[in-house]
Coordinates of C-alpha atoms and ligand atoms in Angstrom, one line a residue:
Chain A
X84 CA -49.2 53.3 14.4
X85 CA -48.0 52.1 17.7
X86 CA -44.5 51.6 18.8
X87 CA -45.3 48.0 19.9
X88 CA -46.3 47.2 16.4
X89 CA -43.1 48.8 15.1
X90 CA -40.9 46.9 17.5
X91 CA -42.4 43.6 16.3
X92 CA -40.0 43.6 13.3
X93 CA -36.8 44.8 14.9
X94 CA -35.1 41.6 15.8
X95 CA -31.6 41.9 14.2
X96 CA -30.2 38.9 12.5
X97 CA -26.9 37.9 11.0
X98 CA -25.1 40.1 13.5
X99 CA -21.6 41.0 12.4
X100 CA -19.2 41.5 15.3
X101 CA -16.6 44.3 15.3
X102 CA -13.1 43.0 14.6
X103 CA -11.5 42.7 18.0
X104 CA -8.0 43.0 16.4
X105 CA -8.8 46.6 15.4
X106 CA -8.2 49.5 17.9
X107 CA -11.4 50.5 19.7
X108 CA -12.9 53.4 17.8
X109 CA -14.3 56.5 19.4
X110 CA -17.3 55.7 17.3
X111 CA -18.8 52.3 18.2
X112 CA -20.9 50.5 15.6
X113 CA -23.2 47.6 15.1
X114 CA -24.0 46.1 11.7
X115 CA -26.5 43.5 10.8
X116 CA -28.9 42.3 8.2
X117 CA -32.7 42.7 8.6
X118 CA -35.9 42.4 6.7
X119 CA -38.8 44.9 6.6
X120 CA -42.2 43.7 7.7
X121 CA -44.9 42.9 5.2
X122 CA -45.9 46.5 5.0
X123 CA -42.4 47.7 4.2
X124 CA -41.4 49.1 7.6
X125 CA -38.5 48.3 9.7
X126 CA -37.8 49.5 13.2
X127 CA -34.2 49.9 14.2
X128 CA -33.4 50.1 17.9
X129 CA -30.7 52.5 19.0
X130 CA -29.5 52.1 22.5
X131 CA -28.2 55.4 23.9
X132 CA -26.1 54.9 27.0
X133 CA -24.9 57.6 29.3
X134 CA -22.3 59.8 27.5
X135 CA -23.6 59.0 24.0
X136 CA -24.0 62.3 22.3
X137 CA -25.0 61.5 18.7
X138 CA -25.9 58.5 16.6
X139 CA -26.1 57.7 13.0
X140 CA -28.3 55.0 11.4
X141 CA -27.4 53.9 7.8
X142 CA -29.7 51.5 6.0
X143 CA -28.8 50.1 2.6
X144 CA -31.1 48.0 0.5
X145 CA -29.6 44.7 -0.7
X146 CA -31.7 44.5 -3.8
X147 CA -33.0 47.0 -6.3
X148 CA -35.4 48.8 -4.1
X149 CA -35.3 52.2 -2.3
X150 CA -35.1 53.1 1.4
X151 CA -36.1 56.1 3.3
X152 CA -36.3 57.3 6.9
X153 CA -39.8 57.9 8.2
X154 CA -39.9 58.4 12.0
X155 CA -37.7 58.6 15.0
X156 CA -39.0 57.8 18.5
X157 CA -37.2 58.7 21.7
X158 CA -37.3 57.0 25.1
X159 CA -40.8 56.6 26.3
X160 CA -42.1 56.2 22.7
X161 CA -42.1 59.9 22.2
X162 CA -42.3 60.9 18.5
X163 CA -39.2 62.9 17.9
X164 CA -39.1 63.2 14.1
X165 CA -41.9 62.7 11.5
X166 CA -41.0 62.7 7.8
X167 CA -44.4 64.3 7.0
X168 CA -43.3 67.4 8.9
X169 CA -40.4 67.9 6.5
X170 CA -41.0 66.2 3.2
X171 CA -42.8 69.1 1.6
X172 CA -41.4 71.8 3.8
X173 CA -39.6 74.9 2.6
X174 CA -36.9 74.1 5.3
X175 CA -34.4 71.2 5.0
X176 CA -33.2 69.2 8.0
X177 CA -32.0 66.0 6.4
X178 CA -32.1 64.2 3.1
X179 CA -32.9 60.9 4.8
X180 CA -36.6 61.4 4.2
X181 CA -36.1 61.2 0.4
X182 CA -36.1 57.6 -1.0
X183 CA -32.7 56.5 -2.1
X184 CA -31.3 53.4 -3.8
X185 CA -27.9 53.4 -2.1
X186 CA -28.7 54.3 1.5
X187 CA -30.7 56.4 3.9
X188 CA -28.6 58.1 6.5
X189 CA -30.0 59.7 9.7
X190 CA -27.5 61.5 11.9
X191 CA -29.1 62.6 15.1
X192 CA -29.4 65.2 16.6
X193 CA -29.0 67.6 13.8
X194 CA -29.5 71.0 15.5
X195 CA -29.0 72.0 19.1
X196 CA -32.7 72.1 19.7
X197 CA -33.0 68.5 18.5
X198 CA -30.9 67.3 21.4
X199 CA -29.4 66.4 23.7
X200 CA -30.0 62.7 23.6
X201 CA -31.5 61.1 26.6
X202 CA -30.2 57.8 27.8
X203 CA -32.6 55.0 26.8
X204 CA -33.9 53.3 23.7
X205 CA -34.5 55.2 20.5
X206 CA -36.2 53.7 17.5
X207 CA -35.6 54.7 13.9
X208 CA -38.3 53.6 11.5
X209 CA -37.4 53.2 7.9
X210 CA -39.4 52.1 4.9
X211 CA -38.5 49.9 1.9
X212 CA -40.0 51.0 -1.4
X213 CA -40.0 50.2 -5.1
X214 CA -38.6 52.6 -7.7
X215 CA -42.0 54.4 -7.9
X216 CA -42.1 55.0 -4.1
X217 CA -44.6 52.2 -3.3
X218 CA -44.1 50.4 -0.1
X219 CA -42.6 46.9 -0.6
X220 CA -42.7 44.4 2.2
X221 CA -40.2 41.7 3.2
X222 CA -37.2 43.6 1.7
X223 CA -33.7 42.8 2.9
X224 CA -31.5 45.6 4.1
X225 CA -28.2 46.1 5.9
X226 CA -28.4 48.2 9.0
X227 CA -25.5 50.0 10.6
X228 CA -25.9 51.9 13.8
X229 CA -23.0 54.2 15.0
X230 CA -22.8 56.1 18.2
X231 CA -20.3 58.6 19.5
X232 CA -19.7 60.4 22.7
X233 CA -20.4 64.1 22.8
X234 CA -17.0 65.7 22.3
X235 CA -15.6 68.5 24.3
X236 CA -16.2 71.8 22.6
X237 CA -13.8 72.4 19.7
X238 CA -12.1 69.0 20.2
X239 CA -13.4 67.0 17.3
X240 CA -11.2 65.5 14.6
X241 CA -12.3 64.6 11.1
X242 CA -10.2 62.1 9.3
X243 CA -10.3 62.6 5.6
X244 CA -8.6 60.7 2.8
X245 CA -8.1 62.6 -0.4
X246 CA -7.7 59.9 -3.1
X247 CA -6.6 60.6 -6.6
X248 CA -8.3 58.8 -9.4
X249 CA -6.2 57.3 -12.2
X250 CA -3.8 59.7 -14.1
X251 CA -4.8 62.7 -12.0
X252 CA -1.4 62.8 -10.2
X253 CA 0.3 63.1 -13.6
X254 CA -1.6 66.3 -14.5
X255 CA 0.7 69.3 -14.2
X256 CA 0.0 71.4 -11.1
X257 CA -3.0 69.4 -9.9
X258 CA -1.4 67.8 -6.9
X259 CA 0.1 71.1 -5.7
X260 CA -3.3 72.8 -6.2
X261 CA -5.2 70.1 -4.3
X262 CA -2.7 70.3 -1.4
X263 CA -3.0 74.1 -1.3
X264 CA -6.8 73.8 -1.4
X265 CA -6.8 71.3 1.4
X266 CA -4.5 73.5 3.5
X267 CA -7.2 76.2 3.2
X268 CA -10.0 73.7 4.0
X269 CA -8.1 72.8 7.2
X270 CA -8.3 76.5 8.2
X271 CA -11.9 76.8 7.3
X272 CA -12.9 73.8 9.5
X273 CA -10.5 74.9 12.3
X274 CA -12.7 78.0 12.6
X275 CA -15.6 75.9 13.7
X276 CA -13.6 73.7 16.1
X277 CA -12.9 70.7 13.8
X278 CA -9.4 69.5 13.3
X279 CA -9.2 68.2 9.8
X280 CA -6.7 65.4 9.4
X281 CA -6.1 64.9 5.7
X282 CA -4.2 62.0 4.2
X283 CA -3.5 61.5 0.6
X284 CA -3.9 58.2 -1.3
X285 CA -4.7 56.8 -4.7
X286 CA -7.9 55.0 -5.8
X287 CA -8.0 52.7 -8.9
X288 CA -10.9 54.4 -10.6
X289 CA -11.2 56.1 -14.0
X290 CA -10.6 59.8 -13.7
X291 CA -14.0 60.4 -15.4
X292 CA -16.1 60.0 -12.3
X293 CA -19.8 59.0 -12.3
X294 CA -22.4 60.9 -10.3
X295 CA -21.9 60.4 -6.6
X296 CA -25.4 59.0 -6.3
X297 CA -24.5 56.3 -8.7
X298 CA -21.4 55.5 -6.7
X299 CA -18.5 53.1 -7.3
X300 CA -17.8 49.7 -6.0
X301 CA -14.1 50.8 -5.6
X302 CA -15.2 53.4 -3.1
X303 CA -16.8 50.8 -0.9
X304 CA -13.7 48.6 -1.2
X305 CA -11.5 51.5 -0.4
X306 CA -13.3 52.1 2.9
X307 CA -13.3 48.4 3.7
X308 CA -9.5 48.4 3.4
X309 CA -9.1 51.3 5.9
X310 CA -8.0 50.6 9.5
X311 CA -10.2 53.4 10.7
X312 CA -13.4 55.0 9.4
X313 CA -12.8 58.1 7.4
X314 CA -14.5 60.5 5.1
X315 CA -13.3 60.2 1.5
X316 CA -12.8 62.7 -1.2
X317 CA -12.1 61.4 -4.7
X318 CA -10.4 63.8 -7.0
X319 CA -11.0 62.9 -10.6
X320 CA -10.7 64.9 -13.8
X321 CA -14.5 65.4 -14.2
X322 CA -17.7 64.2 -13.0
X323 CA -18.7 62.9 -16.4
X324 CA -22.4 63.0 -16.0
X325 CA -24.4 65.5 -18.0
X326 CA -25.7 67.3 -14.9
X327 CA -22.8 67.4 -12.4
X328 CA -19.5 68.7 -13.4
X329 CA -17.8 70.1 -10.5
X330 CA -18.2 68.6 -7.0
X331 CA -20.9 66.8 -5.3
X332 CA -21.6 65.4 -1.9
X333 CA -22.7 61.9 -1.4
X334 CA -25.8 62.8 0.7
X335 CA -26.9 65.3 3.3
X336 CA -25.6 63.8 5.5
X337 CA -23.4 61.2 3.9
X338 CA -22.8 57.8 5.6
X339 CA -19.9 57.3 7.9
X340 CA -19.9 53.7 6.8
X341 CA -18.4 51.9 3.8
X342 CA -20.5 52.1 0.7
X343 CA -20.4 52.9 -3.1
X344 CA -21.5 56.4 -2.5
X345 CA -19.6 57.1 0.7
X346 CA -17.5 59.8 -0.8
X347 CA -17.4 63.3 -2.2
X348 CA -16.4 63.4 -5.8
X349 CA -14.7 66.5 -7.3
X350 CA -13.2 67.1 -10.7
X351 CA -10.0 69.1 -11.0
X352 CA -10.6 70.3 -14.5
X353 CA -13.5 72.7 -13.8
X354 CA -11.8 74.0 -10.8
X355 CA -8.7 74.9 -12.8
X356 CA -10.8 76.9 -15.3
X357 CA -10.6 77.3 -19.0
X358 CA -6.8 77.3 -19.1
X359 CA -6.5 74.1 -17.0
X360 CA -4.0 76.0 -14.8
X361 CA -4.6 76.7 -11.1
X362 CA -3.8 80.2 -10.0
X363 CA -3.8 81.2 -6.3
X364 CA -7.4 82.4 -6.5
X365 CA -8.5 79.1 -8.2
X366 CA -6.8 77.2 -5.3
X367 CA -8.8 79.2 -2.7
X368 CA -12.1 78.6 -4.6
X369 CA -11.2 74.9 -4.8
X370 CA -10.5 74.8 -1.1
X371 CA -13.9 76.3 -0.4
X372 CA -15.5 73.8 -2.8
X373 CA -13.9 70.9 -0.8
X374 CA -15.1 72.4 2.5
X375 CA -18.5 73.1 1.0
X376 CA -19.1 69.7 -0.5
X377 CA -17.8 67.9 2.7
X378 CA -20.0 70.4 4.6
X379 CA -23.0 68.8 2.8
X380 CA -21.6 65.4 3.7
X381 CA -21.5 66.4 7.3
X382 CA -25.2 67.5 7.2
X383 CA -25.3 71.1 6.1
X384 CA -27.8 72.4 3.5
X385 CA -27.4 75.7 1.7
X386 CA -28.7 78.4 4.1
X387 CA -30.9 79.4 1.2
X388 CA -31.3 77.6 -2.1
X389 CA -30.9 79.5 -5.4
X390 CA -34.4 80.6 -6.3
X391 CA -34.8 82.0 -2.7
X392 CA -37.8 79.8 -1.7
X393 CA -36.1 77.0 0.3
X394 CA -33.9 77.3 3.4
X395 CA -32.0 75.3 5.9
X396 CA -33.7 74.4 9.2
X397 CA -31.4 76.6 11.2
X398 CA -32.7 79.8 12.9
X399 CA -29.4 81.7 12.8
X400 CA -29.0 81.8 9.0
X401 CA -31.1 84.4 7.1
X402 CA -34.4 83.4 5.6
X403 CA -33.8 86.0 2.8
X404 CA -36.1 85.8 -0.2
X405 CA -34.3 87.8 -2.9
X406 CA -31.0 87.6 -4.6
X407 CA -29.6 90.9 -3.5
X408 CA -30.6 90.4 0.1
X409 CA -29.3 86.8 0.2
X410 CA -25.9 87.8 -1.3
X411 CA -25.7 90.6 1.3
X412 CA -26.7 88.4 4.2
X413 CA -25.1 85.1 3.2
X414 CA -22.7 85.8 0.4
X415 CA -19.7 85.1 2.7
X416 CA -21.2 81.9 4.0
X417 CA -19.3 78.7 3.1
X418 CA -22.6 77.0 2.3
X419 CA -24.0 79.7 0.0
X420 CA -25.0 78.0 -3.3
X421 CA -22.5 79.9 -5.4
X422 CA -19.4 82.2 -5.0
X423 CA -20.3 85.9 -5.3
X424 CA -17.8 87.3 -7.8
X425 CA -17.6 90.9 -8.8
X426 CA -15.4 90.6 -11.9
X427 CA -14.0 88.3 -14.5
X428 CA -11.3 86.5 -12.4
X429 CA -11.5 84.2 -9.4
X430 CA -9.6 86.8 -7.4
X431 CA -12.8 89.0 -7.4
X432 CA -14.9 86.3 -5.7
X433 CA -15.9 87.0 -2.0
X434 CA -14.2 84.6 0.4
X435 CA -16.8 82.3 1.7
X436 CA -15.3 81.4 5.0
X437 CA -18.1 81.9 7.5
X438 CA -20.4 79.4 9.2
X439 CA -23.0 80.4 11.7
X440 CA -23.1 78.9 15.2
X441 CA -26.0 76.7 14.2
X442 CA -24.1 75.4 11.1
X443 CA -21.0 74.8 13.3
X444 CA -23.1 72.8 15.6
X445 CA -24.5 70.6 12.8
X446 CA -21.0 69.7 11.5
X447 CA -19.7 69.0 15.0
X448 CA -22.7 66.7 15.6
X449 CA -21.7 64.5 12.6
X450 CA -20.9 61.2 14.0
X451 CA -17.5 61.1 12.2
X452 CA -16.2 64.2 13.9
X453 CA -14.6 62.2 16.6
Chain B
X190 CA -25.0 93.8 -6.8
X191 CA -21.9 93.5 -8.9
X192 CA -22.8 90.1 -10.1
X193 CA -25.8 91.6 -11.8
X194 CA -23.5 94.0 -13.5
X195 CA -21.3 91.1 -14.7
X196 CA -24.2 89.0 -15.9
X197 CA -25.8 91.9 -17.8
X198 CA -22.6 92.1 -19.8
X199 CA -22.2 88.4 -20.3
X200 CA -25.5 86.6 -20.1
X201 CA -27.9 86.5 -17.1
X202 CA -29.7 83.2 -17.7
X203 CA -26.8 80.9 -18.5
X204 CA -24.4 82.5 -16.0
X205 CA -26.9 82.0 -13.2
X206 CA -27.3 78.3 -14.0
X207 CA -23.6 77.7 -14.4
X208 CA -22.4 79.6 -11.3
X209 CA -23.9 77.1 -8.8
X210 CA -21.1 75.4 -6.9
X211 CA -22.6 71.9 -6.8
X212 CA -23.2 71.5 -10.5
X213 CA -25.4 72.6 -13.3
X214 CA -28.0 71.1 -15.5
X215 CA -27.2 72.0 -19.2
X216 CA -30.8 71.0 -20.1
X217 CA -32.0 74.0 -18.1
X218 CA -30.4 76.3 -20.6
X219 CA -32.5 75.5 -23.5
X220 CA -31.4 75.3 -27.1
X221 CA -31.0 77.5 -30.2
X222 CA -28.4 79.9 -31.6
X223 CA -28.9 82.5 -28.9
X224 CA -28.1 80.0 -26.1
X225 CA -25.2 78.7 -28.1
X226 CA -23.7 82.1 -28.6
X227 CA -24.2 83.0 -24.9
X228 CA -22.4 79.8 -23.9
X229 CA -19.5 80.5 -26.3
X230 CA -19.2 84.0 -24.7
X231 CA -19.1 82.4 -21.2
X232 CA -16.7 79.7 -22.3
X233 CA -14.2 82.0 -23.9
X234 CA -14.7 85.1 -21.7
X235 CA -13.1 86.3 -18.5
X236 CA -15.7 84.9 -16.2
X237 CA -15.6 84.0 -12.5
X238 CA -15.9 81.6 -10.8
X239 CA -13.4 79.7 -12.9
X240 CA -15.6 76.7 -13.4
X241 CA -18.2 78.7 -15.3
X242 CA -16.3 78.7 -18.6
X243 CA -15.6 75.0 -18.4
X244 CA -19.2 74.3 -17.7
X245 CA -20.3 76.5 -20.6
X246 CA -18.0 74.4 -22.8
X247 CA -19.4 71.2 -21.4
X248 CA -23.0 72.4 -22.2
X249 CA -21.9 73.3 -25.7
X250 CA -20.4 69.9 -26.3
X251 CA -23.4 68.2 -24.8
X252 CA -26.0 70.1 -26.7
X253 CA -24.5 71.6 -29.8
X254 CA -21.8 69.1 -31.0
X255 CA -23.4 69.0 -34.4
X256 CA -23.3 72.7 -34.8
X257 CA -20.5 73.9 -37.2
X258 CA -20.0 77.0 -35.1
X259 CA -19.2 74.9 -32.0
X260 CA -17.0 72.5 -34.0
X261 CA -15.0 75.5 -35.2
X262 CA -14.6 76.7 -31.6
X263 CA -13.6 73.2 -30.5
X264 CA -10.8 73.3 -33.1
X265 CA -9.5 76.4 -31.5
X266 CA -9.8 75.1 -27.9
X267 CA -7.6 72.1 -28.6
X268 CA -4.7 74.2 -29.7
X269 CA -4.7 77.4 -27.5
X270 CA -3.1 77.4 -24.1
X271 CA -5.6 79.8 -22.6
X272 CA -8.3 77.3 -23.6
X273 CA -6.4 74.1 -22.8
X274 CA -9.0 73.0 -20.3
X275 CA -11.8 73.3 -22.9
X276 CA -9.6 71.4 -25.3
X277 CA -9.1 68.6 -22.7
X278 CA -12.9 68.5 -22.3
X279 CA -13.5 68.3 -26.1
X280 CA -11.0 65.4 -26.4
X281 CA -12.6 63.6 -23.5
X282 CA -16.0 64.1 -25.0
X283 CA -15.0 63.5 -28.7
X284 CA -17.6 60.7 -29.0
X285 CA -20.3 63.4 -29.0
X286 CA -19.1 64.8 -32.3
X287 CA -19.6 63.1 -35.6
X288 CA -16.7 61.0 -36.8
X289 CA -16.0 63.5 -39.5
X290 CA -15.9 66.4 -37.0
X291 CA -14.0 64.5 -34.4
X292 CA -11.3 63.6 -37.0
X293 CA -11.1 67.3 -38.0
X294 CA -10.8 68.4 -34.4
X295 CA -8.1 65.8 -33.7
X296 CA -6.2 66.9 -36.8
X297 CA -6.3 70.5 -35.5
X298 CA -5.0 69.2 -32.1
X299 CA -2.1 67.3 -33.7
X300 CA -1.2 70.4 -35.7
X301 CA -1.2 72.7 -32.7
X302 CA 1.9 74.7 -32.1
X303 CA 1.9 74.6 -28.3
X304 CA 3.5 71.3 -27.3
X305 CA 2.1 71.3 -23.8
X306 CA -1.5 71.6 -25.0
X307 CA -0.9 69.2 -27.8
X308 CA 0.4 66.5 -25.5
X309 CA -2.5 66.9 -23.0
X310 CA -5.2 66.8 -25.7
X311 CA -3.7 64.2 -28.0
X312 CA -3.3 61.8 -25.1
X313 CA -7.0 61.9 -24.5
X314 CA -7.9 61.5 -28.2
X315 CA -5.9 58.3 -28.1
X316 CA -8.7 56.8 -25.9
X317 CA -11.3 57.2 -28.7
X318 CA -13.2 54.1 -29.6
X319 CA -13.3 55.2 -33.2
X320 CA -10.3 54.0 -35.3
X321 CA -10.6 57.0 -37.6
X322 CA -10.0 59.3 -34.8
X323 CA -7.3 57.3 -33.1
X324 CA -5.4 56.9 -36.3
X325 CA -5.0 60.7 -36.6
X326 CA -3.5 61.0 -33.1
X327 CA -1.7 57.6 -33.3
X328 CA 0.5 59.0 -36.1
X329 CA 1.2 62.1 -34.1
X330 CA 2.0 60.2 -30.9
X331 CA 4.2 57.8 -32.8
X332 CA 5.9 60.4 -35.0
X333 CA 6.9 62.9 -32.4
Ligands
LIG643 ZN1 -23.8 72.9 -2.2

């Protein structure tokens, strides 16, 4: 496949101008409609000017199909990223290679060794697919390209709205617990140089939340109504799907754009425990869950997956391969797949307040850490 | 590690599925009385992290709602303060129970002696799409 061939189908159409009435964002963006070629590929140009440190490309299908990211080319048509290197790998770099019906999100660079960006033209190649994963040509999509300057070290800010679903504010002790959990989350992110700026709001959705990957139209509308881009955490009572009960990120990474799944959903009930009351230890665990789930949204995988056969793509987190060793090496890591508890109360769970330098780099490279 | 000590007392398989922070798949636990009893032990025991008991109850409601043993536990959860979260869960998921069982659980909730638990659980039974269930709690809501 040549880049020339790829570029043949890049011409954006239906360009949507940024609203000039809004304040100039640190993140600049471009949004347009496009159509994949007859083979189901679309090349998306990303212009990297001097000073641009990271970009994020979000592509959403407009119909019922799926989208996935396949390749990234850098200036000079160099192949930077190939989905086939990662798709069956035991190491995870981004979920963007896996076909999704809501969006494919590539935030680049992910790791220090993936950067820095060079000024010039990058090209992200995505594919449009049917539900079985077959390529489908001439499929319409919405493309959003975001770019951000490289921040000074430890200077990034992450705006987050914590939005309560219907009736949640009326539950005794829940608002207090959420605010306590968020205070701890602020501390956890401060340790990796991110200033978390939380705001609280309400969102008119049923407190029985769906799976994040199903999404909610109200989530997209909520984002559209914001003056500035933000990450969104929706606090409901439960995630009322059979599989997901507790908290779940909307993608690794999640999009820094408006969309049905542009949120992290959490349920207060499971976090409060069997008695539906938050004690101090429950609040700390809840804070770690918020930080962990939004950590996924910012691009972090578990350093090791439960089962001990899959790892993140970072070289400063242990590639342990047995439970005891993994708990010893990584049990205090915020992104470990579960809290390591030594007794029957939340107070006996190890604090998971550590992130490696590599993990800190990943979250700071998320385009929404401005 | 200590976790292994804990799970050997409680139940290795189910605990290891339910402890994962991002969520759990009840289907991975299997079926049968041994799984049911293991889940009841996790739901009602002192187990950390705190979400494990709630998830265990969720899996019981999802997979064992027709089991009289689980229906009996559900009647206890909707009245006892230490299990109020499980009671809330049962009321939200009442549609998984047969009408006869859901009515019986709702009656237990209405008769509960802890007003705080009763209010939280009854309020949720009021959302039932089944008139038979709603009428049990309607009377309670109107009469108190
Ligand atoms: Zn996770």
